[in-house]
Short mmCIF file of C-alpha atoms and ligand atoms in Angstrom, two decimals:
data_model
loop_
_atom_site.label_atom_id
_atom_site.label_comp_id
_atom_site.label_asym_id
_atom_site.label_seq_id
_atom_site.Cartn_x
_atom_site.Cartn_y
_atom_site.Cartn_z
CA MET A 1 108.12 120.30 -61.51
CA CYS A 2 109.99 120.79 -64.78
CA LEU A 3 113.18 118.92 -63.96
CA GLY A 4 111.51 115.76 -62.77
CA ILE A 5 113.28 113.08 -60.74
CA PRO A 6 114.60 109.60 -61.64
CA GLY A 7 113.11 106.54 -59.99
CA GLN A 8 112.99 102.77 -60.48
CA ILE A 9 109.78 100.87 -61.15
CA VAL A 10 109.46 98.19 -58.48
CA LYS A 11 105.93 96.86 -58.99
CA ILE A 12 103.00 97.15 -61.37
CA ILE A 13 99.91 98.13 -59.35
CA ASP A 14 97.39 98.06 -62.15
CA SER A 15 98.34 97.18 -65.70
CA LYS A 16 95.02 98.47 -67.10
CA GLN A 17 95.17 101.87 -65.45
CA LEU A 18 98.94 101.83 -66.04
CA LEU A 19 99.86 102.52 -62.43
CA ALA A 20 103.17 101.36 -60.99
CA THR A 21 105.02 101.72 -57.72
CA VAL A 22 108.20 103.68 -58.29
CA ASP A 23 111.07 103.98 -55.85
CA VAL A 24 112.31 107.54 -55.89
CA ALA A 25 115.38 108.03 -53.72
CA GLY A 26 113.98 105.58 -51.21
CA VAL A 27 110.40 106.88 -51.25
CA LYS A 28 107.84 104.64 -52.90
CA ARG A 29 104.83 106.13 -54.58
CA PRO A 30 102.28 105.34 -57.28
CA VAL A 31 103.28 106.63 -60.69
CA ASN A 32 101.38 106.62 -63.95
CA ILE A 33 103.33 104.86 -66.71
CA ALA A 34 101.04 105.58 -69.70
CA CYS A 35 103.74 107.64 -71.44
CA ILE A 36 106.40 104.94 -71.45
CA VAL A 37 104.50 101.81 -72.43
CA ASP A 38 103.73 100.65 -75.96
CA ASP A 39 103.43 97.34 -77.79
CA THR A 40 107.11 96.62 -77.52
CA HIS A 41 107.18 97.64 -73.84
CA PRO A 42 104.01 96.38 -72.16
CA ALA A 43 103.43 97.37 -68.52
CA GLU A 44 104.48 93.98 -67.20
CA SER A 45 107.93 94.31 -68.72
CA CYS A 46 108.64 97.61 -66.97
CA VAL A 47 109.60 96.33 -63.53
CA GLY A 48 113.23 97.22 -62.85
CA ASP A 49 113.26 100.02 -65.44
CA TRP A 50 114.60 103.45 -64.49
CA VAL A 51 112.36 106.31 -65.47
CA LEU A 52 112.27 110.08 -65.25
CA VAL A 53 109.21 111.01 -63.18
CA HIS A 54 107.47 114.37 -63.57
CA VAL A 55 104.71 115.15 -61.05
CA GLY A 56 103.78 111.49 -60.65
CA PHE A 57 104.08 110.49 -64.33
CA ALA A 58 106.93 108.51 -65.84
CA MET A 59 107.85 110.51 -68.91
CA SER A 60 110.95 108.82 -70.20
CA ARG A 61 112.85 105.58 -69.80
CA ILE A 62 116.52 106.20 -68.88
CA ASP A 63 119.51 104.00 -68.13
CA GLU A 64 120.77 103.55 -64.63
CA GLU A 65 123.89 105.62 -65.15
CA GLU A 66 121.85 108.57 -66.42
CA ALA A 67 119.54 108.13 -63.41
CA GLN A 68 122.43 108.33 -60.98
CA LYS A 69 123.96 111.33 -62.70
CA THR A 70 120.62 113.13 -62.71
CA LEU A 71 120.05 112.37 -59.04
CA GLU A 72 123.41 113.86 -58.21
CA LEU A 73 122.69 116.98 -60.23
CA LEU A 74 119.25 117.40 -58.66
CA SER A 75 120.59 116.97 -55.18
CA GLU A 76 123.18 119.67 -55.83
CA LEU A 77 120.39 121.92 -57.06
CA GLY A 78 118.42 121.18 -53.88
CA GLU A 79 115.64 119.61 -55.97
CA VAL A 80 115.77 116.04 -54.64
CA GLN A 81 115.03 117.22 -51.11
CA GLN A 82 112.19 119.41 -52.38
CA GLU A 83 110.58 116.68 -54.50
CA ILE A 84 110.85 114.10 -51.74
CA GLU A 85 109.33 116.45 -49.23
CA ALA A 86 106.48 117.26 -51.63
CA MET A 87 105.83 113.54 -52.15
CA LYS A 88 105.81 112.83 -48.45
CA GLU A 89 103.57 115.76 -47.68
CA SER A 90 101.14 114.73 -50.37
CA GLN A 91 101.09 111.21 -48.95
CA THR A 92 100.29 112.38 -45.41
CA LEU A 93 97.50 114.48 -46.87
CA LEU A 94 95.97 111.40 -48.48
CA ASP A 95 96.42 109.24 -45.41
CA SER A 96 94.73 111.69 -43.10
CA MET B 1 137.09 130.36 -61.89
CA LYS B 2 136.01 129.35 -58.49
CA TYR B 3 133.15 127.15 -59.60
CA VAL B 4 134.85 124.95 -62.17
CA ASP B 5 136.12 122.59 -59.51
CA GLU B 6 132.56 121.84 -58.46
CA PHE B 7 131.86 120.27 -61.80
CA ARG B 8 131.88 116.51 -61.62
CA ASP B 9 134.17 116.62 -64.58
CA PRO B 10 136.15 119.87 -64.46
CA GLU B 11 138.49 118.69 -67.22
CA LYS B 12 135.65 118.33 -69.69
CA ALA B 13 134.33 121.75 -68.68
CA LYS B 14 137.72 123.33 -69.33
CA VAL B 15 137.96 121.69 -72.74
CA LEU B 16 134.52 122.97 -73.71
CA ILE B 17 135.35 126.50 -72.55
CA ALA B 18 138.53 126.40 -74.58
CA LYS B 19 136.52 125.25 -77.61
CA ILE B 20 134.07 128.11 -77.08
CA ASN B 21 136.93 130.62 -76.82
CA ALA B 22 138.50 129.23 -79.98
CA LEU B 23 135.46 130.23 -82.00
CA TYR B 24 136.06 133.92 -81.36
CA GLU B 25 138.04 134.43 -84.55
CA GLN B 26 135.36 132.80 -86.67
CA ILE B 27 132.47 135.03 -85.58
CA PRO B 28 133.10 138.48 -87.05
CA GLN B 29 129.88 140.08 -85.72
CA ILE B 30 131.30 139.89 -82.20
CA ALA B 31 133.30 142.99 -83.01
CA ILE B 32 130.07 144.98 -83.10
CA ARG B 33 128.28 143.63 -80.02
CA PRO B 34 128.35 140.58 -77.73
CA LEU B 35 126.28 137.60 -78.84
CA GLN B 36 123.06 137.14 -76.92
CA LEU B 37 122.03 133.55 -76.29
CA MET B 38 118.75 132.81 -74.56
CA GLU B 39 118.18 129.82 -72.37
CA PHE B 40 114.41 129.63 -72.41
CA CYS B 41 113.93 127.24 -69.55
CA GLY B 42 114.01 128.11 -65.85
CA GLY B 43 115.67 124.77 -65.10
CA HIS B 44 118.62 125.84 -67.26
CA THR B 45 118.72 129.20 -65.50
CA HIS B 46 119.00 127.38 -62.19
CA THR B 47 121.90 125.20 -63.40
CA ILE B 48 123.66 128.20 -64.93
CA PHE B 49 123.63 130.05 -61.59
CA ARG B 50 124.28 127.07 -59.36
CA TYR B 51 127.42 126.18 -61.27
CA GLY B 52 128.52 129.71 -62.04
CA ILE B 53 128.50 129.20 -65.80
CA GLU B 54 128.23 132.90 -66.70
CA PRO B 55 131.55 133.99 -65.18
CA MET B 56 133.30 131.13 -67.02
CA LEU B 57 132.23 132.39 -70.42
CA PRO B 58 134.14 134.98 -72.41
CA ASP B 59 132.70 138.48 -72.27
CA TRP B 60 131.52 138.36 -75.87
CA ILE B 61 128.73 135.96 -74.84
CA GLU B 62 125.72 137.25 -72.92
CA LEU B 63 123.18 134.81 -71.54
CA ILE B 64 119.61 136.09 -71.54
CA HIS B 65 117.38 134.23 -69.09
CA GLY B 66 114.11 133.50 -70.77
CA PRO B 67 110.54 133.32 -69.47
CA GLY B 68 110.50 129.53 -69.07
CA CYS B 69 109.48 129.40 -65.46
CA PRO B 70 105.72 128.77 -65.32
CA VAL B 71 105.33 130.09 -61.80
CA CYS B 72 107.19 133.28 -62.66
CA VAL B 73 104.98 134.24 -65.60
CA LEU B 74 101.69 133.63 -63.84
CA PRO B 75 99.80 136.95 -63.98
CA MET B 76 98.35 138.45 -60.83
CA GLY B 77 94.81 138.17 -62.15
CA ARG B 78 95.15 134.39 -62.39
CA VAL B 79 96.41 134.17 -58.80
CA ASP B 80 93.32 136.19 -57.81
CA ASP B 81 91.18 133.67 -59.68
CA CYS B 82 92.85 130.85 -57.74
CA VAL B 83 92.16 132.61 -54.47
CA ALA B 84 88.53 133.18 -55.44
CA LEU B 85 88.07 129.50 -56.30
CA ALA B 86 89.89 128.40 -53.16
CA GLU B 87 87.73 130.57 -50.92
CA ARG B 88 84.50 128.88 -52.04
CA PRO B 89 83.26 126.86 -49.05
CA ASP B 90 82.54 123.76 -51.16
CA VAL B 91 86.04 123.64 -52.65
CA ILE B 92 89.31 121.88 -51.83
CA PHE B 93 91.89 123.71 -53.90
CA THR B 94 95.00 121.71 -54.71
CA THR B 95 98.26 123.03 -56.08
CA PHE B 96 101.99 122.41 -56.44
CA GLY B 97 103.88 124.02 -53.58
CA ASP B 98 105.77 126.44 -55.93
CA ALA B 99 102.60 128.43 -56.61
CA MET B 100 101.73 129.15 -52.97
CA ARG B 101 103.76 132.30 -52.55
CA VAL B 102 103.14 134.02 -55.88
CA PRO B 103 101.64 137.40 -55.07
CA GLY B 104 98.08 138.15 -56.21
CA SER B 105 96.63 141.64 -56.19
CA LYS B 106 95.30 141.16 -52.64
CA LYS B 107 96.87 137.97 -51.39
CA SER B 108 98.77 134.85 -52.30
CA LEU B 109 97.39 131.33 -51.90
CA LEU B 110 99.51 131.03 -48.79
CA GLN B 111 97.78 133.99 -47.22
CA ALA B 112 94.37 132.70 -48.30
CA LYS B 113 95.18 129.38 -46.65
CA ALA B 114 96.20 131.17 -43.44
CA GLU B 115 92.83 132.90 -43.53
CA GLY B 116 91.01 129.57 -43.62
CA ALA B 117 90.61 128.60 -47.29
CA ASP B 118 90.99 124.86 -47.83
CA ILE B 119 94.16 124.83 -49.92
CA ARG B 120 96.32 121.74 -50.07
CA MET B 121 99.73 121.26 -51.57
CA VAL B 122 100.02 118.12 -53.65
CA TYR B 123 102.94 116.52 -55.47
CA SER B 124 100.91 115.25 -58.37
CA PRO B 125 97.51 115.74 -60.05
CA LEU B 126 97.01 112.02 -59.26
CA ASP B 127 96.97 112.92 -55.56
CA SER B 128 94.38 115.56 -56.26
CA LEU B 129 92.25 112.96 -58.02
CA GLU B 130 92.60 110.68 -55.02
CA LEU B 131 91.39 113.52 -52.77
CA ALA B 132 88.32 113.82 -55.00
CA ARG B 133 87.62 110.11 -54.59
CA LYS B 134 87.93 110.43 -50.81
CA ASN B 135 85.82 113.57 -50.54
CA PRO B 136 82.76 112.96 -52.73
CA ASP B 137 80.82 115.80 -51.07
CA ARG B 138 83.50 118.41 -51.89
CA GLN B 139 84.67 119.94 -55.17
CA VAL B 140 88.34 119.25 -55.69
CA ILE B 141 90.11 121.64 -58.05
CA PHE B 142 93.64 121.10 -59.34
CA PHE B 143 95.61 124.18 -60.31
CA ALA B 144 97.25 123.03 -63.55
CA LEU B 145 100.27 124.98 -64.56
CA GLY B 146 103.45 124.41 -66.47
CA PHE B 147 104.60 124.09 -70.03
CA GLU B 148 104.19 121.06 -72.27
CA THR B 149 106.26 119.00 -69.82
CA THR B 150 103.40 118.75 -67.33
CA MET B 151 100.52 118.78 -69.83
CA PRO B 152 100.45 114.99 -70.37
CA SER B 153 100.09 114.51 -66.61
CA THR B 154 97.05 116.73 -66.24
CA ALA B 155 95.50 115.51 -69.49
CA LEU B 156 95.84 111.88 -68.39
CA THR B 157 94.42 112.76 -64.98
CA VAL B 158 91.33 114.33 -66.58
CA LEU B 159 90.88 111.31 -68.82
CA GLN B 160 91.04 109.09 -65.74
CA ALA B 161 88.48 111.28 -63.92
CA LYS B 162 86.19 111.01 -66.93
CA ASN B 163 86.59 107.23 -67.03
CA GLU B 164 85.65 106.99 -63.39
CA GLY B 165 82.84 109.53 -63.72
CA LEU B 166 84.36 111.59 -60.92
CA ASP B 167 82.30 114.72 -61.26
CA ASN B 168 83.73 116.50 -58.24
CA PHE B 169 87.16 116.85 -59.85
CA SER B 170 88.17 119.72 -62.13
CA LEU B 171 91.22 121.50 -63.49
CA PHE B 172 91.90 125.20 -63.34
CA CYS B 173 93.93 125.15 -66.53
CA ASN B 174 96.81 127.60 -66.82
CA HIS B 175 99.10 125.58 -69.02
CA ILE B 176 101.26 127.62 -71.36
CA THR B 177 103.02 126.70 -74.55
CA THR B 178 106.63 127.16 -75.54
CA VAL B 179 106.63 127.65 -79.25
CA PRO B 180 104.32 130.73 -79.55
CA THR B 181 106.30 132.30 -76.74
CA ILE B 182 109.65 131.84 -78.47
CA LYS B 183 107.97 133.32 -81.56
CA ALA B 184 106.77 136.35 -79.55
CA ILE B 185 110.31 136.82 -78.29
CA LEU B 186 111.69 136.67 -81.82
CA ASP B 187 109.07 139.17 -83.01
CA SER B 188 109.70 141.63 -80.18
CA PRO B 189 111.43 144.75 -81.56
CA ASP B 190 113.75 145.27 -78.55
CA MET B 191 115.21 141.78 -78.76
CA LYS B 192 118.40 140.78 -80.47
CA ILE B 193 118.78 137.13 -79.54
CA ASP B 194 121.37 135.35 -81.70
CA GLY B 195 120.58 131.80 -80.68
CA PHE B 196 118.55 129.64 -78.33
CA LEU B 197 119.02 126.77 -75.92
CA ALA B 198 115.67 124.99 -76.19
CA PRO B 199 114.11 123.42 -73.10
CA GLY B 200 115.04 119.76 -72.67
CA HIS B 201 111.95 118.39 -71.02
CA VAL B 202 109.44 120.34 -73.07
CA SER B 203 111.23 118.81 -76.09
CA MET B 204 111.01 115.36 -74.53
CA VAL B 205 107.22 115.75 -74.90
CA VAL B 206 106.89 117.75 -78.17
CA GLY B 207 109.98 116.51 -80.03
CA GLU B 208 112.25 118.46 -82.36
CA GLN B 209 109.79 119.37 -85.09
CA PRO B 210 107.99 122.32 -83.41
CA PHE B 211 111.30 124.23 -83.16
CA HIS B 212 112.10 124.20 -86.85
CA PHE B 213 110.49 127.58 -87.42
CA VAL B 214 113.26 129.19 -85.33
CA SER B 215 115.94 128.08 -87.78
CA ASP B 216 113.79 128.07 -90.93
CA ALA B 217 111.74 131.25 -90.62
CA TYR B 218 113.93 133.32 -88.29
CA ASP B 219 117.40 132.12 -89.24
CA LYS B 220 118.46 131.49 -85.65
CA PRO B 221 120.31 128.43 -84.38
CA ILE B 222 118.59 126.46 -81.68
CA VAL B 223 119.92 123.54 -79.65
CA ILE B 224 117.75 121.27 -77.44
CA THR B 225 119.70 121.15 -74.19
CA GLY B 226 120.01 118.95 -71.13
CA PHE B 227 120.32 120.15 -67.55
CA GLU B 228 123.82 119.13 -66.53
CA PRO B 229 126.30 122.01 -66.45
CA LEU B 230 128.30 120.17 -69.12
CA ASP B 231 125.17 119.88 -71.28
CA ILE B 232 124.76 123.62 -71.14
CA LEU B 233 128.37 124.36 -72.02
CA GLN B 234 128.24 121.91 -74.88
CA SER B 235 125.03 123.44 -76.23
CA ILE B 236 126.46 126.95 -76.02
CA TRP B 237 129.38 125.67 -78.09
CA MET B 238 127.00 124.03 -80.58
CA VAL B 239 125.04 127.28 -81.05
CA LEU B 240 128.25 129.27 -81.53
CA LYS B 241 129.56 126.72 -83.97
CA GLN B 242 126.42 127.07 -86.07
CA ILE B 243 126.90 130.86 -86.04
CA ALA B 244 130.58 130.48 -86.98
CA GLU B 245 129.69 128.16 -89.84
CA ASN B 246 126.72 130.23 -90.98
CA ARG B 247 124.29 127.42 -90.30
CA CYS B 248 120.85 127.57 -88.72
CA GLU B 249 119.49 124.26 -87.55
CA VAL B 250 117.63 122.49 -84.80
CA GLU B 251 120.24 120.36 -83.09
CA ASN B 252 119.57 117.92 -80.27
CA GLN B 253 122.22 117.86 -77.59
CA TYR B 254 119.86 116.00 -75.22
CA ALA B 255 119.17 113.04 -77.50
CA ARG B 256 119.58 110.65 -74.55
CA ILE B 257 116.19 111.88 -73.30
CA VAL B 258 114.60 113.65 -76.27
CA PRO B 259 113.36 111.42 -79.09
CA PRO B 260 113.02 113.36 -82.38
CA ALA B 261 109.29 112.74 -82.50
CA GLY B 262 108.61 113.46 -78.81
CA ASN B 263 106.41 111.37 -76.59
CA GLU B 264 103.57 109.91 -78.57
CA PRO B 265 101.19 108.82 -75.78
CA GLY B 266 101.74 112.18 -74.05
CA LEU B 267 101.01 114.16 -77.19
CA LYS B 268 97.87 112.09 -77.85
CA ALA B 269 96.54 112.81 -74.35
CA ILE B 270 97.23 116.56 -74.77
CA GLU B 271 95.47 116.57 -78.13
CA LYS B 272 92.41 114.81 -76.67
CA VAL B 273 91.90 117.13 -73.70
CA PHE B 274 93.27 120.54 -74.60
CA GLU B 275 92.93 123.08 -77.39
CA ILE B 276 94.85 126.26 -78.09
CA ARG B 277 93.56 129.49 -76.53
CA GLU B 278 93.36 132.54 -78.74
CA PHE B 279 95.72 134.31 -76.39
CA PHE B 280 97.01 134.04 -72.85
CA GLU B 281 98.12 136.71 -70.45
CA TRP B 282 101.71 136.50 -69.11
CA ARG B 283 103.10 138.38 -66.16
CA GLY B 284 105.46 141.01 -67.47
CA LEU B 285 105.07 140.07 -71.13
CA GLY B 286 101.40 140.91 -71.61
CA SER B 287 99.15 138.94 -73.88
CA ILE B 288 100.72 136.45 -76.29
CA ASP B 289 98.70 134.88 -79.09
CA HIS B 290 98.06 131.14 -78.88
CA SER B 291 100.39 130.83 -75.89
CA GLY B 292 98.09 128.83 -73.65
CA VAL B 293 95.67 125.94 -73.82
CA LYS B 294 92.18 125.46 -72.46
CA MET B 295 90.08 122.37 -72.07
CA ARG B 296 87.98 121.18 -74.96
CA ASN B 297 84.21 121.58 -74.68
CA GLU B 298 83.58 117.87 -74.18
CA PHE B 299 85.54 118.14 -70.93
CA ALA B 300 83.56 121.17 -69.68
CA ARG B 301 82.47 119.36 -66.54
CA PHE B 302 86.12 118.94 -65.56
CA ASP B 303 86.99 122.54 -66.32
CA ALA B 304 86.90 124.79 -63.24
CA GLU B 305 86.73 127.84 -65.48
CA GLN B 306 83.45 126.71 -66.99
CA LYS B 307 82.09 125.03 -63.90
CA PHE B 308 82.55 127.90 -61.45
CA SER B 309 82.57 131.62 -62.02
CA ILE B 310 85.95 133.28 -61.69
CA PRO B 311 86.66 137.02 -61.52
CA ASN B 312 88.93 136.76 -64.60
CA LEU B 313 90.23 140.31 -64.28
CA LYS B 314 93.36 141.69 -65.81
CA ILE B 315 95.46 143.19 -63.03
CA ALA B 316 98.48 145.32 -63.87
CA ASP B 317 101.77 144.53 -62.13
CA PRO B 318 102.92 147.06 -59.51
CA LYS B 319 104.57 150.07 -61.19
CA SER B 320 107.93 149.63 -59.54
CA CYS B 321 108.15 146.03 -60.75
CA GLN B 322 110.27 145.50 -63.86
CA CYS B 323 109.69 141.80 -64.39
CA GLY B 324 108.69 142.34 -68.01
CA GLU B 325 111.92 144.05 -68.93
CA VAL B 326 113.90 141.36 -67.18
CA LEU B 327 111.97 138.59 -68.91
CA LYS B 328 112.69 140.15 -72.27
CA GLY B 329 116.34 140.59 -71.42
CA VAL B 330 116.13 144.38 -71.75
CA ILE B 331 117.54 144.85 -68.28
CA ARG B 332 119.46 142.45 -66.04
CA PRO B 333 117.63 141.34 -62.85
CA TRP B 334 119.83 143.34 -60.53
CA GLU B 335 119.13 146.50 -62.52
CA CYS B 336 115.49 146.47 -61.37
CA LYS B 337 114.88 149.34 -58.93
CA VAL B 338 113.43 147.16 -56.22
CA PHE B 339 115.84 144.16 -56.57
CA GLY B 340 117.24 143.23 -53.19
CA GLY B 341 115.39 146.13 -51.58
CA SER B 342 111.64 145.76 -51.33
CA CYS B 343 111.81 142.66 -53.57
CA THR B 344 113.55 139.65 -52.01
CA PRO B 345 112.80 135.91 -51.98
CA GLU B 346 111.21 136.36 -48.53
CA THR B 347 108.97 139.23 -49.66
CA PRO B 348 108.71 138.88 -53.43
CA MET B 349 107.06 141.71 -55.41
CA GLY B 350 107.43 139.98 -58.72
CA ALA B 351 107.19 136.32 -59.49
CA LEU B 352 110.78 136.14 -60.78
CA MET B 353 111.78 136.32 -57.13
CA VAL B 354 109.45 133.54 -56.03
CA SER B 355 110.74 130.41 -57.71
CA THR B 356 114.32 129.20 -57.54
CA GLU B 357 114.06 129.04 -61.33
CA GLY B 358 113.31 132.75 -61.59
CA ALA B 359 116.17 134.91 -62.84
CA CYS B 360 115.86 137.42 -59.96
CA ALA B 361 115.90 134.76 -57.27
CA ALA B 362 118.88 133.14 -59.02
CA TYR B 363 120.86 136.37 -58.95
CA TYR B 364 119.78 137.03 -55.39
CA ASN B 365 120.76 133.55 -54.15
CA PHE B 366 123.88 132.91 -56.16
CA GLY B 367 125.18 136.32 -57.19
CA ASN B 368 127.46 138.62 -55.28
CA LEU B 369 124.74 140.84 -53.84
CA PRO B 370 126.73 143.85 -52.59
CA GLU B 371 128.69 143.96 -55.83
CA LEU B 372 125.54 143.83 -57.98
CA LEU B 373 123.77 146.50 -55.96
CA SER B 374 126.69 148.89 -56.09
CA LYS B 375 126.98 148.27 -59.84
CA ARG B 376 123.31 149.25 -60.21
CA ASP B 377 123.70 152.39 -58.12
CA GLN B 378 126.75 153.33 -60.17
CA GLN B 379 124.80 152.91 -63.40
CA ASN B 380 121.91 154.98 -62.07
CA LYS B 381 124.29 157.75 -61.16
CA GLU B 382 125.78 157.70 -64.63
CA ASN B 383 122.35 157.76 -66.20
CA THR B 384 121.17 160.73 -64.20
CA ALA B 385 124.46 162.62 -64.56
S1 SF4 C 1 113.49 142.37 -58.62
FE1 SF4 C 1 111.39 141.75 -58.19
S2 SF4 C 1 110.10 143.29 -59.16
FE2 SF4 C 1 112.17 143.50 -60.01
S3 SF4 C 1 112.13 142.31 -61.87
FE3 SF4 C 1 112.87 140.96 -60.23
S4 SF4 C 1 111.05 139.92 -59.44
FE4 SF4 C 1 110.36 141.66 -60.69
#
């Protein structure tokens, strides 16, 4: 929850509600991008950006190298597996 | 130093440790007692244990593991409130998985779920909102917990619910705040912390400014710190360097993520939805002034506390549990009487054993258990002799 997880924005779902699809270690899920857009970075320009995602919200824009380093750290801490599992479980819940 | 090799960059780690050792001569107060540095954040605690940072440090540095693990400081009474809400037949209670096993006075959420309460683990408050959309005839409650890091997410979710007029969605708000808590730690008479590693992701939201009171009013160095093992070593060195040079400042080691002014849209959302509580109850630490937030009146219909009745009782921790002393750094986790005995990660008595970010679970999982337990027994013998 507090460490978050890096992911890459692959698609804007809704530029008004500021929802985007983010690829997190191979799992795609909707993520709110309200905290990383402003006049210089409108939603449309965010595709391809790496972000740090906390509980479904992109909280910070990061560079790719930082993203990879963080993913490595998190996987050593056992957090990647945990986050991915939580995302998948949540998704099954919504699909059912 | 069996862990150093696990660092991605062991050379850099060795250089930093040498730099830390080199400051010994310049810090005269070490002759009197070891320096106590507190890492506030549970994420830092996890890294420190996973990479064995403590054994690498010279013995004149003691790391005190702070209360920055939201699950660990959740008081029993609040867990009881969750259970009471979750057991209402009209309610779908949603929560992060971490909170499921925290003991309440009668049961945990996990036990309540086993007994039939509709409790669902979600990854994000957004998923909870989606459940509310899909179940218009049920009341969906999201158990909001965490420090400032997760506050923008719940605030934005509530704003979205309001926009959509989703009246069957509400928050059970248990967010806590970092700054009043650090202040309470500094004011506590049994504490002698010499410097702080400030939480990286809380700072990402709130920025550097809120920490200035630590250096300005309390004359303690504080360094905003990232989560890599090298970040932590570097920050420890930065704190020590301040002490050696008689400086007290807020320094930002984690500038690659933490902008000085924090996250503006996040702070705006927090400001819109939440206001400071007069006080909030912490497990082990008791009540701390202004250390939590509640929802503003205009969001009453999205506030589970106002919408439903909750027991809201203060429940004392079990007598044998010493979480409070551990949280304040008065005793080390393994010195607690029930550590490793009746309190283990499988059957936690205190919340510090529940989360991987809790100091007790960290010692239990990463420490040398037999050695720690025999050290404790030895100490007890000496104390009674
Ligand atoms: S061992 Fe258990 S009861 Fe003792 S301080 Fe740790 S979590 Fe609390």
